[in-house]
mmCIF file of C-alpha atoms in Angstrom:
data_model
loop_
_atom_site.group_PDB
_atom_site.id
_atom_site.type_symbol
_atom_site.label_atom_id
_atom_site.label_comp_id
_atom_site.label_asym_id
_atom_site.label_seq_id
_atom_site.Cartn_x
_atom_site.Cartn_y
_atom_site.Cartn_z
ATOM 1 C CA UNK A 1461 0.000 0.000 0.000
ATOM 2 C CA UNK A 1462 1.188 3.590 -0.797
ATOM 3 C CA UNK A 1463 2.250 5.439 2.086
ATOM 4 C CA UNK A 1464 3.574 8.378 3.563
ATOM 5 C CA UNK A 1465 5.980 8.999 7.038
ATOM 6 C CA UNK A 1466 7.152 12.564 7.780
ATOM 7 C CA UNK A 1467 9.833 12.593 9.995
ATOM 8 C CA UNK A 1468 10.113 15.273 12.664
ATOM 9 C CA UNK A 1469 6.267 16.469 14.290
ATOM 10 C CA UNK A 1470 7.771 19.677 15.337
ATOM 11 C CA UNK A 1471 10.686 21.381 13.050
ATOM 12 C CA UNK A 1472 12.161 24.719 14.492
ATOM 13 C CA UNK A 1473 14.415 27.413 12.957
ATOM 14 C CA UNK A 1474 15.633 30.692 13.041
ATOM 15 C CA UNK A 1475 14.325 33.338 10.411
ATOM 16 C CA UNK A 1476 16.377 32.827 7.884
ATOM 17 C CA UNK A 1477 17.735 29.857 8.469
ATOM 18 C CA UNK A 1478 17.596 26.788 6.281
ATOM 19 C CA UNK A 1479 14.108 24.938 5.921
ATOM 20 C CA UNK A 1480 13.829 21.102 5.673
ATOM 21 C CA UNK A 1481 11.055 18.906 6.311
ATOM 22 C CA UNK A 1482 11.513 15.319 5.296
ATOM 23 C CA UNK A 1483 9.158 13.116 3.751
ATOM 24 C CA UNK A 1484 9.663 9.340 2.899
ATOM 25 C CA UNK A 1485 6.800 7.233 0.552
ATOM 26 C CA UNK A 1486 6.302 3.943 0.242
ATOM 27 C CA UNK A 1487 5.047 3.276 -3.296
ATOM 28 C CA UNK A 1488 4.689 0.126 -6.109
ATOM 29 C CA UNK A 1489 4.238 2.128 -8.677
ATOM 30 C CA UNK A 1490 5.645 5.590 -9.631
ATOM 31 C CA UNK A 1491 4.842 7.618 -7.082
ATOM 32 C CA UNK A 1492 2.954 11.137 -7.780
ATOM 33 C CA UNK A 1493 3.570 13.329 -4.715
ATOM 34 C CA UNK A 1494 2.448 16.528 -3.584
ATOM 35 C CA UNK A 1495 3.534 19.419 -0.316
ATOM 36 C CA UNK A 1496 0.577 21.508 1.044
ATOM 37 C CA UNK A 1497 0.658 24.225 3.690
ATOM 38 C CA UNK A 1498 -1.873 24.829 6.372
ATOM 39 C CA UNK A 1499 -1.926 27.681 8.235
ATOM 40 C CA UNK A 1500 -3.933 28.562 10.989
ATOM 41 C CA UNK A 1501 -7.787 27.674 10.664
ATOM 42 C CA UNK A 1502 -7.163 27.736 6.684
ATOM 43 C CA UNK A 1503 -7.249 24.867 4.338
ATOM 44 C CA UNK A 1504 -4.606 23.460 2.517
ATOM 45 C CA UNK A 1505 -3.011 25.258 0.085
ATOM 46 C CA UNK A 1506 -0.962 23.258 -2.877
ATOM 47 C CA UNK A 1507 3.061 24.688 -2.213
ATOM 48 C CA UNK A 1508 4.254 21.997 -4.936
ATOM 49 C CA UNK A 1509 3.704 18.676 -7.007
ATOM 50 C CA UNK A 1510 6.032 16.138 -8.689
ATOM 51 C CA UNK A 1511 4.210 13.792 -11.853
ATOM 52 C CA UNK A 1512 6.668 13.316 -13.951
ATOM 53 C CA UNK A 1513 10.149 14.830 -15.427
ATOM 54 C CA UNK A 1514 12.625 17.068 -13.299
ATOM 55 C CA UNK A 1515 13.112 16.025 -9.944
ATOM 56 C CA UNK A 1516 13.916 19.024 -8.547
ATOM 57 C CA UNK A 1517 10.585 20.700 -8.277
ATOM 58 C CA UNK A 1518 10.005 24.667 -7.673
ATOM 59 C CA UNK A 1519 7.367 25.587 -5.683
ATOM 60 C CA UNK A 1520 5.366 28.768 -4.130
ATOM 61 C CA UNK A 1521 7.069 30.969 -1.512
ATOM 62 C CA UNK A 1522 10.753 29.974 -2.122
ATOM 63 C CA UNK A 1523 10.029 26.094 -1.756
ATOM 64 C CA UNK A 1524 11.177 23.655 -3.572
ATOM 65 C CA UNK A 1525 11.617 19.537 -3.339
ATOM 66 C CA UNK A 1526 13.424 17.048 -4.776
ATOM 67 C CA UNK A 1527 12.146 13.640 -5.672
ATOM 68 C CA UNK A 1528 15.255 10.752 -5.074
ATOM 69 C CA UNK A 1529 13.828 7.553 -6.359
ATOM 70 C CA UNK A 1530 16.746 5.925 -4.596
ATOM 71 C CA UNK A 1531 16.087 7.499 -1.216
ATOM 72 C CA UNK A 1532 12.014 6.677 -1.838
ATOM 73 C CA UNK A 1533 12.402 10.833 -0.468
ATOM 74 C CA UNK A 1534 10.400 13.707 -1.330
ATOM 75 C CA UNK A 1535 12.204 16.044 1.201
ATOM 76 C CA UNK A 1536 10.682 20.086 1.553
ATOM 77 C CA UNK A 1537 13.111 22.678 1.773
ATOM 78 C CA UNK A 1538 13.503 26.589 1.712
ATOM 79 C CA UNK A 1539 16.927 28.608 1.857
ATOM 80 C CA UNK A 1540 15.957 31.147 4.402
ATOM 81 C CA UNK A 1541 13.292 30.676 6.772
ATOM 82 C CA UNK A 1542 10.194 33.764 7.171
ATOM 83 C CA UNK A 1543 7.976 34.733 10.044
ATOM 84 C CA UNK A 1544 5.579 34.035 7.765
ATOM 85 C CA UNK A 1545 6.133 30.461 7.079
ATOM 86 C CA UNK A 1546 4.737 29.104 10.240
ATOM 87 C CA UNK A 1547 2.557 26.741 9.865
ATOM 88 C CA UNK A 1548 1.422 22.826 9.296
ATOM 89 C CA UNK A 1549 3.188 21.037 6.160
ATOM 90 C CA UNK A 1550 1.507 18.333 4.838
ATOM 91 C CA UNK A 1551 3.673 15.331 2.402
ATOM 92 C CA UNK A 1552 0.524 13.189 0.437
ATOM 93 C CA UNK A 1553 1.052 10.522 -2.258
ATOM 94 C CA UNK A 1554 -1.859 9.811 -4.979
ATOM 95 C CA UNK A 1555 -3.374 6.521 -4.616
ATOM 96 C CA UNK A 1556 -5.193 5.497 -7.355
ATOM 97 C CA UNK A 1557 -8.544 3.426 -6.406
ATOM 98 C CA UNK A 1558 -11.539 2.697 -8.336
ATOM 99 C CA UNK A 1559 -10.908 5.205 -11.384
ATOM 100 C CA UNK A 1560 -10.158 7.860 -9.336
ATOM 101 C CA UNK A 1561 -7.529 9.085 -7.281
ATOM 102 C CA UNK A 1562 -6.926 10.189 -3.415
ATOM 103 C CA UNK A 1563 -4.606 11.555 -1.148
ATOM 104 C CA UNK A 1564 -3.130 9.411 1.676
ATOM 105 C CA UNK A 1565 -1.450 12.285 3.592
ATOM 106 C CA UNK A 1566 1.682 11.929 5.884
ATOM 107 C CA UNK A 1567 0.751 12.938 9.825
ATOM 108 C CA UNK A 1568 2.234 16.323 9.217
ATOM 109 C CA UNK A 1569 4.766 18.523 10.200
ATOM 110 C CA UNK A 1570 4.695 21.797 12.306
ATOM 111 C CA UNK A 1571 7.126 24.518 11.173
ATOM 112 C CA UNK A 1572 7.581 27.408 14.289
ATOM 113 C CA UNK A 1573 10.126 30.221 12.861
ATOM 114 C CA UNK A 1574 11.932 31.820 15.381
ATOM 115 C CA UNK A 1575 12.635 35.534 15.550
ATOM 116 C CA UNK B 1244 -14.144 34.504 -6.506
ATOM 117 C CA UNK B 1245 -13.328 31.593 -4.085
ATOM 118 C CA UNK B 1246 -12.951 28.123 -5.661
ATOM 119 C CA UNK B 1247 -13.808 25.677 -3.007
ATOM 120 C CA UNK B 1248 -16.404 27.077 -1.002
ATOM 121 C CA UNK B 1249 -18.102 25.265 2.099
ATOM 122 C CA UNK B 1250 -21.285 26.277 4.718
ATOM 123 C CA UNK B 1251 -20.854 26.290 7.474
ATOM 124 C CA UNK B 1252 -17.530 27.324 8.415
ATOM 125 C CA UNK B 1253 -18.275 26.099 12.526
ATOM 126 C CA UNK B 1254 -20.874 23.917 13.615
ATOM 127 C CA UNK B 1255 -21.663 23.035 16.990
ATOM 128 C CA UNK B 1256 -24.390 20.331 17.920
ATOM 129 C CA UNK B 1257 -25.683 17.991 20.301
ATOM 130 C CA UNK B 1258 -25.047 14.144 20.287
ATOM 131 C CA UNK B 1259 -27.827 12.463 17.718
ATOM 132 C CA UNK B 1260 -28.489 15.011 16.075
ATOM 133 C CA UNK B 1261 -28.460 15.310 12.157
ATOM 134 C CA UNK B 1262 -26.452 18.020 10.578
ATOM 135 C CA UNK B 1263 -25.287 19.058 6.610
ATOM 136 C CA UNK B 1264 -22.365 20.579 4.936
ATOM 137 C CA UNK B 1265 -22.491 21.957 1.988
ATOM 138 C CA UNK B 1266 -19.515 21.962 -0.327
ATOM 139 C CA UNK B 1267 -19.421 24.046 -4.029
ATOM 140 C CA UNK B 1268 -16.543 24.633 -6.154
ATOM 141 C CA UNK B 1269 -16.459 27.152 -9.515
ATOM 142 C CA UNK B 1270 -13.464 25.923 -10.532
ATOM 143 C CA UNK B 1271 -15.132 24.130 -13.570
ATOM 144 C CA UNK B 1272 -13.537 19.865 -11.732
ATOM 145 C CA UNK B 1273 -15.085 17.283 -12.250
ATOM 146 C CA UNK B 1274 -14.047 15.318 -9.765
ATOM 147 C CA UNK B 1275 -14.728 16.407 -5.708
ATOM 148 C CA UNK B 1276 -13.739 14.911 -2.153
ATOM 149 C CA UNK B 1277 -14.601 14.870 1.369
ATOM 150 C CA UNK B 1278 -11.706 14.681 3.596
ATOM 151 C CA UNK B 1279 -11.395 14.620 7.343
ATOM 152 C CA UNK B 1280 -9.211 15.904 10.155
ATOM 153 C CA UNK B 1281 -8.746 14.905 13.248
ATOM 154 C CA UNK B 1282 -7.786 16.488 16.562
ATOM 155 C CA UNK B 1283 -4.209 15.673 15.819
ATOM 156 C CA UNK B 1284 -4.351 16.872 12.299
ATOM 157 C CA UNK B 1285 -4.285 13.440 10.457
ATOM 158 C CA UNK B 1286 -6.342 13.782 7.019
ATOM 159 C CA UNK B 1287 -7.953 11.209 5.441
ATOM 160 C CA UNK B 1288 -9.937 10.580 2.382
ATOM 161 C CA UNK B 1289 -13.913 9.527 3.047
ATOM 162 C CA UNK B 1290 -15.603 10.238 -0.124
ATOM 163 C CA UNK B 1291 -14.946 11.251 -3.846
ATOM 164 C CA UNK B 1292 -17.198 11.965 -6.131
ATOM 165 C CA UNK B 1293 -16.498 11.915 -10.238
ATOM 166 C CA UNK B 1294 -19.373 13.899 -12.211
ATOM 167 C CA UNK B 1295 -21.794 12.826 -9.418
ATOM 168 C CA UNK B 1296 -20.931 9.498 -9.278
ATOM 169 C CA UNK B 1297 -20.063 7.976 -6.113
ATOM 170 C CA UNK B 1298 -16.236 6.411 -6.608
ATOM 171 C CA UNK B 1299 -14.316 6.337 -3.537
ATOM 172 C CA UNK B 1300 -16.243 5.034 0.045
ATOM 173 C CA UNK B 1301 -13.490 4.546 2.563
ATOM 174 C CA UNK B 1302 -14.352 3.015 5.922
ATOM 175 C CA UNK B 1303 -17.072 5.711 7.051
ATOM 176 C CA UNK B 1304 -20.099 4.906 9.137
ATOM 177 C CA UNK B 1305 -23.226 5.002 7.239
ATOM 178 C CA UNK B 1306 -24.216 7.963 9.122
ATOM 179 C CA UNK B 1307 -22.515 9.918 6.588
ATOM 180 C CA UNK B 1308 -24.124 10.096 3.705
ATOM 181 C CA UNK B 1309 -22.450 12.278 0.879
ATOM 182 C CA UNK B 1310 -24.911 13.785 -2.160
ATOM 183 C CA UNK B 1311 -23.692 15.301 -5.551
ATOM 184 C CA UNK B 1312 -26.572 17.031 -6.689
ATOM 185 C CA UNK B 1313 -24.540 18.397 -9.754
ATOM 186 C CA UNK B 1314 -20.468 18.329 -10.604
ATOM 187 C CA UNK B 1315 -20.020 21.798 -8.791
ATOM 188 C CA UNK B 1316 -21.946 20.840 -5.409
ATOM 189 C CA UNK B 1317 -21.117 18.094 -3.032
ATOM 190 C CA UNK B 1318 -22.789 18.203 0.334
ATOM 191 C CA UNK B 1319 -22.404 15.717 3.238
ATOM 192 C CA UNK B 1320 -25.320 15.182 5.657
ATOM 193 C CA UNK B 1321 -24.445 13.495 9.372
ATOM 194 C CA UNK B 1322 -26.961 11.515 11.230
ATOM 195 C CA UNK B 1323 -27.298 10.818 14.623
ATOM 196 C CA UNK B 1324 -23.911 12.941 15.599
ATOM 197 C CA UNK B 1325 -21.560 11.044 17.956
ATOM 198 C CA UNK B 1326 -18.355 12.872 20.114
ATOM 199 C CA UNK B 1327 -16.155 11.229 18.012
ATOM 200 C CA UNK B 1328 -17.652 13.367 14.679
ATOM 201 C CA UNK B 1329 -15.877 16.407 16.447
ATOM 202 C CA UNK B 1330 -13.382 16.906 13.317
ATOM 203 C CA UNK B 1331 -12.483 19.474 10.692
ATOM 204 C CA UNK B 1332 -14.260 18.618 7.538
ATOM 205 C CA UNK B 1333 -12.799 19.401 4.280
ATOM 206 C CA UNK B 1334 -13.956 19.491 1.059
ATOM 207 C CA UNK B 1335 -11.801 19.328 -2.434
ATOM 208 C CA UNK B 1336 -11.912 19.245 -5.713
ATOM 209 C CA UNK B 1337 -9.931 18.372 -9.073
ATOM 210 C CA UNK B 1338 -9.748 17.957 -12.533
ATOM 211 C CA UNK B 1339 -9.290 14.273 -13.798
ATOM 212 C CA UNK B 1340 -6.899 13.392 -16.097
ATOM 213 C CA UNK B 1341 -4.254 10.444 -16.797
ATOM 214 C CA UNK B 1342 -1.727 12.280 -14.384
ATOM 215 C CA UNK B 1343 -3.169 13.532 -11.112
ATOM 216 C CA UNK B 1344 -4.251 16.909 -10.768
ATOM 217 C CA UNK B 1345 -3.751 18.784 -7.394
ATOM 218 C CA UNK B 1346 -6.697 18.760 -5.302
ATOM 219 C CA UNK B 1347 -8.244 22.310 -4.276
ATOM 220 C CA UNK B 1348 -9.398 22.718 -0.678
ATOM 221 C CA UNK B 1349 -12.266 24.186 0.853
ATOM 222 C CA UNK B 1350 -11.471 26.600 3.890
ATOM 223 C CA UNK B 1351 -13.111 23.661 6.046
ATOM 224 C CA UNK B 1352 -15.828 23.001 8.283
ATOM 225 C CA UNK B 1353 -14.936 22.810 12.544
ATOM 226 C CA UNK B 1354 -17.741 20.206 13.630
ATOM 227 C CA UNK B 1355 -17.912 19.956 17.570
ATOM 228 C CA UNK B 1356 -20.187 17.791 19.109
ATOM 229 C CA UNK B 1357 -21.466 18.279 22.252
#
């Protein structure tokens, strides 16, 4: 079955310091993977995707991932940490079922920025 | 101009009783979910719909019984409400396609029980 483990509940950092959240999958088939961002009583907002091609994929905000086949990783990170980026970070894997598709989502990550 | 819209955005009820959320995206998918999160923030899939056709049914309780009166409107209706309801409810949508599209969320609905 196609799965997802974050590593790390709680990540902390210094504005701008270096952000990385890690995200392993567990996949039989090529995996397509996705990063959202929750903030505060919001929904989740799409920060990036990987399908198919490059592996290092650019996302919103200064994000961007890199999908290692080898590692089975799919690892978040940002050069320099914002106030702003506090928040919950959510790793999910599509899981194809019954002609459609859903999202088994990792148990999430919570990003506090320090000042 | 939102694109994933839900009512309402809190809900507080009594145990057993029977309570809706509505769900409508305008972002022209064809394909639309019900998700839910718990009080540790674990999501996870109940429901999609594809052009009103019930497609994914994960391990819900028949309580919850979603309706897709048309491709832009999914609602979910709750009966006989139990404490462990008490979740954030979200609602998403997507196009469908041979590669996955991203999924769209709704702003979500707090459900406490009572």
């Amino acid at each position: 079955a196609q799965s997802v483990t974050q590593l790390g509940s709680h990540v902390s950092v210094s504005e701008g310091a270096l952000v990385l959240l890690r995200c392993n999958y567990s996949s039989s088939v090529p995996p397509y993977l996705f990063w959202y961002v929750q903030y505060p009583n919001q929904g989740l907002q799409l920060l990036l995707k990987y399908t198919t091609g490059a592996t290092l994929v650019k996302g919103i905000n200064g994000f961007e991932a890199e999908f290692k086949k080898s590692e089975t990783s799919f690892h978040l990170t940002k050069p320099s940490a914002h106030m702003s980026d506090a928040a919950e970070y959510f790793c999910a894997v599509s899981v194809p079922q019954g002609g459609s598709e859903k999202l088994v989502f990792g148990k999430g990550t919570k990003l506090t920025v320090n000042p | 101009d939102t694109a994933v819209s839900q009512t309402p955005k809190y809900l507080v009820t009594q145990m057993g009783n029977d309570k809706s959320i509505k769900c409508e995206q305008n972002l022209g998918h064809d394909t639309m979910y019900w998700y839910k999160q718990d009080s540790k923030k674990f999501l996870k899939i109940m429901f999609s719909y594809n052009n009103k056709e019930l497609i994914i049914n994960e391990t819900v309780p028949n309580r919850f019984s979603p309706k897709s009166p048309d491709k832009a409107h999914l609602n979910l209706h709750i009966n006989s409400l139990e404490l462990g309801d008490s979740a954030v409810y979200f609602c998403a949508s997507s196009r469908r396609g041979a590669i996955p599209y991203e999924q769209y969320f709704g702003p979500g609905t707090r459900l406490t029980v009572t």
